[in-house]
Coordinates of N, CA and C in Angstrom, one line a residue:
X1 N 55.0 45.9 -9.6 CA 54.2 44.9 -10.4 C 53.5 43.9 -9.5
X2 N 52.2 44.0 -9.8 CA 51.2 43.1 -9.2 C 51.2 41.7 -9.8
X3 N 51.2 40.7 -8.9 CA 51.2 39.5 -9.2 C 49.9 38.8 -9.3
X4 N 49.3 38.1 -10.2 CA 48.0 37.7 -10.2 C 48.1 36.3 -9.5
X5 N 47.2 36.1 -8.7 CA 47.1 34.8 -8.0 C 46.2 33.9 -8.6
X6 N 46.6 32.6 -8.6 CA 45.8 31.6 -9.5 C 44.4 31.4 -8.7
X7 N 43.2 31.3 -9.4 CA 41.8 31.0 -8.8 C 41.0 31.2 -9.8
X8 N 39.8 31.2 -9.5 CA 38.6 31.3 -10.3 C 37.8 32.6 -10.2
X9 N 37.5 33.1 -11.3 CA 36.7 34.4 -11.3 C 35.4 34.2 -10.8
X10 N 34.6 35.1 -10.6 CA 33.2 35.1 -10.0 C 32.4 34.7 -11.2
X11 N 32.8 35.1 -12.5 CA 31.9 34.7 -13.6 C 32.1 33.0 -13.9
X12 N 33.3 32.6 -13.6 CA 33.5 31.1 -14.0 C 32.7 30.3 -12.9
X13 N 32.6 30.9 -11.8 CA 31.9 30.1 -10.5 C 30.4 30.2 -10.8
X14 N 29.9 31.4 -11.4 CA 28.5 31.5 -11.5 C 28.1 30.4 -12.7
X15 N 29.1 30.4 -13.7 CA 28.7 29.6 -14.9 C 28.6 28.0 -14.5
X16 N 29.5 27.5 -13.7 CA 29.6 26.3 -13.0 C 28.3 26.0 -12.2
X17 N 28.0 26.8 -11.4 CA 26.8 26.7 -10.5 C 25.6 26.7 -11.4
X18 N 25.5 27.5 -12.4 CA 24.3 27.5 -13.4 C 24.3 26.0 -14.2
X19 N 25.4 25.7 -14.7 CA 25.4 24.2 -15.4 C 24.9 23.2 -14.3
X20 N 25.3 23.2 -13.1 CA 25.0 22.1 -12.1 C 23.5 22.1 -11.8
X21 N 22.9 23.5 -11.8 CA 21.7 23.7 -11.4 C 20.7 23.1 -12.7
X22 N 21.0 23.3 -13.8 CA 20.3 22.8 -15.0 C 20.4 21.3 -15.0
X23 N 21.5 20.7 -14.8 CA 21.6 19.2 -14.5 C 20.8 18.7 -13.5
X24 N 20.9 19.4 -12.5 CA 19.9 18.8 -11.3 C 18.6 18.9 -11.5
X25 N 18.0 19.9 -12.4 CA 16.7 20.1 -12.6 C 16.3 19.0 -13.8
X26 N 17.2 18.5 -14.5 CA 16.9 17.5 -15.5 C 16.9 16.1 -14.8
X27 N 17.8 16.1 -13.7 CA 17.8 14.6 -13.1 C 16.8 14.4 -12.1
X28 N 16.2 15.4 -11.4 CA 15.3 15.3 -10.4 C 14.0 14.5 -10.6
X29 N 13.3 14.8 -11.7 CA 12.0 14.0 -12.2 C 12.4 12.6 -12.2
X30 N 13.5 12.2 -12.8 CA 13.9 10.9 -13.1 C 14.3 10.1 -11.8
X31 N 14.9 10.8 -10.8 CA 15.1 10.3 -9.6 C 13.9 10.0 -8.8
X32 N 12.9 11.0 -8.9 CA 11.5 10.7 -8.2 C 10.8 9.5 -8.7
X33 N 10.9 9.3 -10.2 CA 10.3 8.2 -10.6 C 10.9 6.9 -10.3
X34 N 12.3 7.0 -10.2 CA 13.0 5.8 -9.9 C 12.7 5.4 -8.4
X35 N 12.5 6.5 -7.5 CA 12.1 6.1 -6.1 C 10.7 5.5 -6.1
X36 N 9.9 6.2 -6.7 CA 8.4 5.6 -6.8 C 8.5 4.1 -7.3
X37 N 9.0 3.9 -8.4 CA 9.1 2.4 -8.7 C 9.7 1.5 -7.8
X38 N 10.9 2.1 -7.2 CA 11.5 1.2 -6.0 C 10.6 0.9 -4.9
X39 N 9.8 2.0 -4.5 CA 8.8 1.7 -3.4 C 7.7 0.8 -3.9
X40 N 7.2 1.0 -5.0 CA 6.3 0.0 -5.5 C 6.6 -1.4 -5.5
X41 N 7.9 -1.5 -6.1 CA 8.5 -3.1 -6.3 C 8.7 -3.5 -4.8
X42 N 9.1 -2.8 -3.8 CA 9.1 -3.3 -2.5 C 7.9 -3.6 -1.9
X43 N 6.8 -2.8 -2.1 CA 5.5 -3.2 -1.7 C 5.0 -4.5 -2.2
X44 N 5.3 -4.7 -3.6 CA 4.8 -5.9 -4.3 C 5.6 -6.9 -3.7
X45 N 6.8 -7.0 -3.4 CA 7.7 -8.1 -3.0 C 7.1 -8.5 -1.6
X46 N 6.9 -7.3 -0.7 CA 6.4 -7.7 0.7 C 5.0 -8.4 0.7
X47 N 4.1 -8.0 -0.3 CA 2.8 -8.4 -0.4 C 2.7 -9.8 -0.8
X48 N 3.6 -10.2 -1.8 CA 3.6 -11.5 -2.3 C 4.3 -12.4 -1.3
X49 N 5.3 -12.0 -0.7 CA 5.9 -12.7 0.3 C 4.9 -13.2 1.5
X50 N 4.0 -12.2 1.9 CA 3.2 -12.3 3.0 C 2.0 -13.4 2.7
X51 N 1.5 -13.1 1.3 CA 0.6 -14.1 0.8 C 1.2 -15.5 0.6
X52 N 2.3 -15.6 0.3 CA 3.0 -17.0 0.2 C 3.1 -17.5 1.7
X53 N 3.5 -16.7 2.5 CA 3.8 -17.1 4.0 C 2.3 -17.6 4.5
X54 N 1.1 -17.0 4.3 CA 0.0 -17.5 4.8 C -0.6 -18.7 4.0
X55 N -0.2 -18.9 2.8 CA -0.4 -19.9 2.0 C 0.4 -21.2 2.5
X56 N 1.6 -21.1 2.8 CA 2.6 -22.0 3.2 C 2.1 -22.3 4.7
X57 N 1.8 -21.5 5.5 CA 1.3 -21.8 7.0 C 0.1 -22.6 6.9
X58 N -0.9 -22.1 5.9 CA -2.2 -23.0 5.8 C -1.9 -24.5 5.6
X59 N -0.9 -24.6 4.7 CA -0.6 -26.0 4.2 C 0.1 -26.8 5.3
X60 N 1.1 -26.2 5.9 CA 1.8 -26.7 7.2 C 0.9 -27.1 8.3
X61 N 0.0 -26.2 8.6 CA -0.9 -26.4 9.8 C -2.1 -27.0 9.5
X62 N -2.5 -27.3 8.2 CA -3.8 -27.9 7.9 C -4.9 -27.2 8.4
X63 N -4.9 -25.7 8.3 CA -6.0 -24.9 8.8 C -6.1 -23.9 7.8
X64 N -7.3 -23.5 7.7 CA -7.4 -22.2 6.8 C -6.9 -20.9 7.3
X65 N -6.1 -20.2 6.5 CA -5.5 -18.9 6.8 C -6.0 -17.8 5.9
X66 N -6.3 -16.7 6.5 CA -6.8 -15.5 5.9 C -5.8 -14.4 5.9
X67 N -5.9 -13.8 5.0 CA -5.2 -12.2 4.8 C -6.3 -11.3 4.5
X68 N -6.5 -10.3 5.4 CA -7.6 -9.3 5.3 C -7.0 -8.0 4.8
X69 N -7.7 -7.5 3.8 CA -7.2 -6.2 3.2 C -7.9 -5.0 3.6
X70 N -7.4 -4.0 4.0 CA -8.1 -2.7 4.3 C -7.5 -1.6 3.6
X71 N -8.4 -1.1 2.5 CA -8.0 0.0 1.8 C -8.0 1.4 2.5
X72 N -8.8 1.6 3.6 CA -8.7 2.8 4.2 C -7.5 3.1 5.0
X73 N -6.8 2.0 5.4 CA -5.5 2.0 6.3 C -4.4 1.7 5.5
X74 N -4.4 1.3 4.2 CA -3.5 1.0 3.4 C -2.7 0.0 3.9
X75 N -3.4 -1.1 4.4 CA -2.7 -2.3 4.8 C -3.5 -3.6 5.0
X76 N -2.8 -4.6 5.5 CA -3.5 -5.9 5.5 C -3.0 -6.6 6.9
X77 N -3.8 -7.6 7.1 CA -3.5 -8.3 8.4 C -3.5 -9.8 8.0
X78 N -2.4 -10.4 8.3 CA -2.0 -11.9 8.1 C -2.4 -12.6 9.3
X79 N -3.4 -13.5 9.2 CA -3.8 -14.6 10.3 C -2.8 -15.8 10.4
X80 N -1.5 -15.5 10.3 CA -0.5 -16.7 10.5 C 0.6 -16.0 11.5
X81 N 1.3 -17.0 12.1 CA 2.4 -16.4 12.9 C 3.3 -15.4 12.3
X82 N 3.6 -14.2 13.0 CA 4.6 -13.5 12.5 C 6.0 -14.0 12.4
X83 N 6.6 -14.1 11.3 CA 7.9 -14.7 11.2 C 9.0 -14.0 12.0
X84 N 8.9 -12.8 12.5 CA 9.7 -12.2 13.3 C 9.6 -12.3 14.8
X85 N 8.4 -11.8 15.2 CA 8.0 -11.8 16.6 C 7.3 -13.1 17.1
X86 N 6.8 -13.9 16.1 CA 6.2 -15.2 16.6 C 4.7 -14.9 17.0
X87 N 4.3 -13.7 17.0 CA 3.0 -13.4 17.4 C 1.9 -14.1 16.5
X88 N 0.7 -14.3 17.1 CA -0.1 -15.3 16.3 C -0.8 -14.6 14.9
X89 N -0.7 -13.4 14.7 CA -0.9 -12.7 13.5 C -0.2 -11.4 13.4
X90 N -0.3 -10.6 12.2 CA 0.6 -9.5 12.1 C -0.1 -8.5 11.1
X91 N 0.1 -7.3 11.3 CA -0.5 -6.3 10.4 C 0.4 -5.5 9.7
X92 N 0.4 -5.4 8.3 CA 1.5 -4.6 7.5 C 0.8 -3.4 7.1
X93 N 1.4 -2.3 7.3 CA 0.9 -1.0 6.8 C 1.9 -0.7 5.6
X94 N 1.4 -0.7 4.4 CA 2.3 -0.5 3.0 C 2.7 0.8 3.1
X95 N 2.2 1.9 3.7 CA 2.8 3.1 3.6 C 4.0 3.2 4.5
X96 N 4.0 2.5 5.4 CA 5.2 2.5 6.4 C 6.3 1.4 5.9
X97 N 5.7 0.2 5.5 CA 6.6 -1.0 5.2 C 7.4 -0.7 4.0
X98 N 6.8 0.0 3.0 CA 7.6 0.0 1.8 C 7.6 1.5 1.2
X99 N 7.8 2.4 2.1 CA 7.9 3.9 1.8 C 6.6 4.4 1.5
X100 N 6.1 4.6 0.5 CA 4.9 5.4 0.4 C 3.7 4.8 -0.6
X101 N 3.7 3.5 -0.5 CA 2.7 2.7 -1.2 C 1.3 2.7 -0.5
X102 N 0.3 2.7 -1.3 CA -1.0 2.6 -0.8 C -1.8 1.6 -1.4
X103 N -2.7 0.9 -0.7 CA -3.6 -0.1 -1.2 C -4.7 0.6 -1.9
X104 N -4.9 0.5 -3.3 CA -5.9 1.2 -4.0 C -7.3 0.6 -3.9
X105 N -7.4 -0.8 -4.2 CA -8.6 -1.4 -4.2 C -8.5 -3.1 -4.1
X106 N -9.5 -3.8 -3.9 CA -9.4 -5.1 -3.7 C -10.9 -5.5 -4.3
X107 N -10.8 -6.6 -5.2 CA -12.0 -7.2 -5.7 C -12.3 -8.4 -4.9
X108 N -11.5 -8.8 -3.9 CA -11.8 -10.0 -3.1 C -13.2 -9.9 -2.3
X109 N -13.9 -10.8 -2.2 CA -15.2 -10.7 -1.4 C -14.9 -10.6 0.0
X110 N -15.2 -9.3 0.4 CA -15.0 -9.0 1.9 C -13.6 -8.4 2.1
X111 N -12.9 -8.4 1.0 CA -11.4 -8.0 1.0 C -10.7 -9.0 1.7
X112 N -11.0 -10.3 1.6 CA -10.3 -11.3 2.5 C -9.9 -12.4 1.4
X113 N -8.5 -12.7 1.4 CA -8.0 -13.9 0.7 C -7.8 -15.0 1.8
X114 N -8.4 -16.1 1.3 CA -8.2 -17.3 2.2 C -7.5 -18.4 1.5
X115 N -6.6 -19.2 2.4 CA -6.1 -20.4 1.8 C -6.4 -21.5 2.6
X116 N -6.9 -22.6 2.2 CA -7.4 -23.8 2.8 C -6.3 -24.7 3.3
X117 N -6.6 -25.8 3.8 CA -5.7 -26.6 4.5 C -4.7 -27.3 3.6
X118 N -5.0 -27.2 2.2 CA -4.1 -27.7 1.1 C -3.4 -26.5 0.5
X119 N -3.5 -25.5 1.1 CA -2.7 -24.2 0.5 C -3.4 -23.6 -0.7
X120 N -4.4 -24.1 -1.1 CA -5.2 -23.5 -2.3 C -6.2 -22.3 -1.8
X121 N -6.1 -21.4 -2.8 CA -6.9 -20.2 -2.6 C -8.3 -20.5 -2.5
X122 N -9.3 -20.0 -1.8 CA -10.5 -20.3 -1.8 C -11.3 -19.2 -2.2
X123 N -10.6 -18.0 -2.6 CA -11.3 -16.9 -3.1 C -10.5 -16.4 -4.4
X124 N -11.2 -15.6 -5.1 CA -10.7 -15.1 -6.4 C -10.9 -13.5 -6.4
X125 N -9.8 -12.8 -6.8 CA -9.8 -11.3 -6.7 C -8.6 -10.7 -7.1
X126 N -8.5 -9.5 -7.1 CA -7.3 -8.8 -7.5 C -7.2 -7.7 -6.4
X127 N -5.8 -7.5 -5.9 CA -5.5 -6.6 -5.1 C -4.7 -5.5 -5.9
X128 N -5.1 -4.1 -6.0 CA -4.3 -3.2 -6.6 C -3.8 -2.2 -5.6
X129 N -2.5 -1.8 -5.9 CA -1.7 -1.0 -4.9 C -0.8 0.0 -5.8
X130 N -0.4 1.1 -5.3 CA 0.3 2.0 -6.1 C 1.2 2.9 -5.4
X131 N 2.0 3.6 -6.1 CA 2.8 4.6 -5.5 C 2.9 5.8 -6.5
X132 N 2.3 7.0 -6.2 CA 2.1 8.1 -7.1 C 1.3 7.7 -8.5
X133 N 1.7 7.7 -9.6 CA 1.1 7.3 -10.8 C 1.4 5.9 -11.2
X134 N 2.4 5.1 -10.5 CA 2.5 3.8 -10.7 C 1.7 2.9 -10.1
X135 N 1.3 1.8 -10.8 CA 0.3 0.8 -10.3 C 0.9 -0.7 -10.4
X136 N 0.4 -1.5 -9.5 CA 0.7 -2.9 -9.7 C -0.6 -3.7 -9.1
X137 N -0.8 -4.9 -9.5 CA -1.8 -5.6 -8.9 C -1.3 -7.1 -8.7
X138 N -2.0 -7.8 -7.7 CA -1.8 -9.1 -7.5 C -3.1 -9.8 -7.7
X139 N -3.0 -11.0 -8.3 CA -4.3 -11.7 -8.7 C -4.2 -13.1 -8.1
X140 N -5.3 -13.4 -7.4 CA -5.5 -14.7 -6.6 C -6.6 -15.3 -7.4
X141 N -6.4 -16.7 -7.6 CA -7.3 -17.3 -8.5 C -7.8 -18.6 -7.4
X142 N -9.1 -18.7 -7.5 CA -9.8 -19.8 -6.7 C -9.3 -21.1 -7.1
X143 N -8.9 -22.0 -6.0 CA -8.6 -23.4 -6.3 C -7.2 -23.6 -6.8
X144 N -6.4 -22.3 -6.7 CA -5.1 -22.4 -7.5 C -4.0 -22.0 -6.2
X145 N -2.8 -22.5 -6.6 CA -1.6 -22.1 -5.6 C -1.1 -21.0 -6.3
X146 N -1.5 -20.5 -7.5 CA -0.9 -19.3 -8.1 C -1.2 -17.9 -7.4
X147 N -0.1 -17.2 -7.2 CA -0.4 -15.8 -6.8 C 0.3 -14.9 -7.9
X148 N -0.5 -14.1 -8.8 CA 0.3 -13.5 -10.1 C 0.5 -11.9 -9.7
X149 N 1.7 -11.6 -9.9 CA 2.0 -10.2 -9.8 C 2.1 -9.5 -11.2
X150 N 1.5 -8.5 -11.4 CA 1.4 -7.9 -12.6 C 2.7 -7.0 -12.9
X151 N 2.9 -6.5 -14.1 CA 4.0 -5.6 -14.3 C 3.6 -4.2 -13.8
X152 N 4.6 -3.2 -13.8 CA 4.3 -2.0 -13.3 C 3.7 -1.3 -14.5
X153 N 2.7 -0.5 -14.2 CA 2.0 0.2 -15.1 C 2.0 1.5 -14.7
X154 N 1.8 2.6 -15.7 CA 1.7 4.1 -15.5 C 0.2 4.6 -15.8
X155 N -0.2 5.3 -14.8 CA -1.5 5.8 -14.9 C -1.3 7.5 -15.0
X156 N -1.4 8.1 -16.2 CA -1.2 9.4 -16.4 C -2.3 10.3 -15.5

């Protein structure tokens, strides 16, 4: 008499693997979208923090401080001391700093945001950046302390 050993049949294993593959196929697009939104949010937080840093340094030092945007290199340069290294200015590459974000456009004159000795913006414009099909923008208003960050939008 042959005794049957406990275990799984090949058919049971194939069924479980097929179910797992189907579940993974359903989950992958959602995971990619979540990653894109996370990277975009990280880029937005970094950009707003750097603009606020420039604004606060202008106010503290009573000098004009500029942030220059470069859409070709997907980055910007802040003409204020680097909070980490203490260098006189620093450059941020959005594609490296926050995953895969890219600087799409800037309506600022000459691509430069400037804050005067009172911390007020002396330029008006919008900086648009995105990750994949998701977009966000930062609006700077002349004569204002406000730096407005838009909600995440989806461009099909």
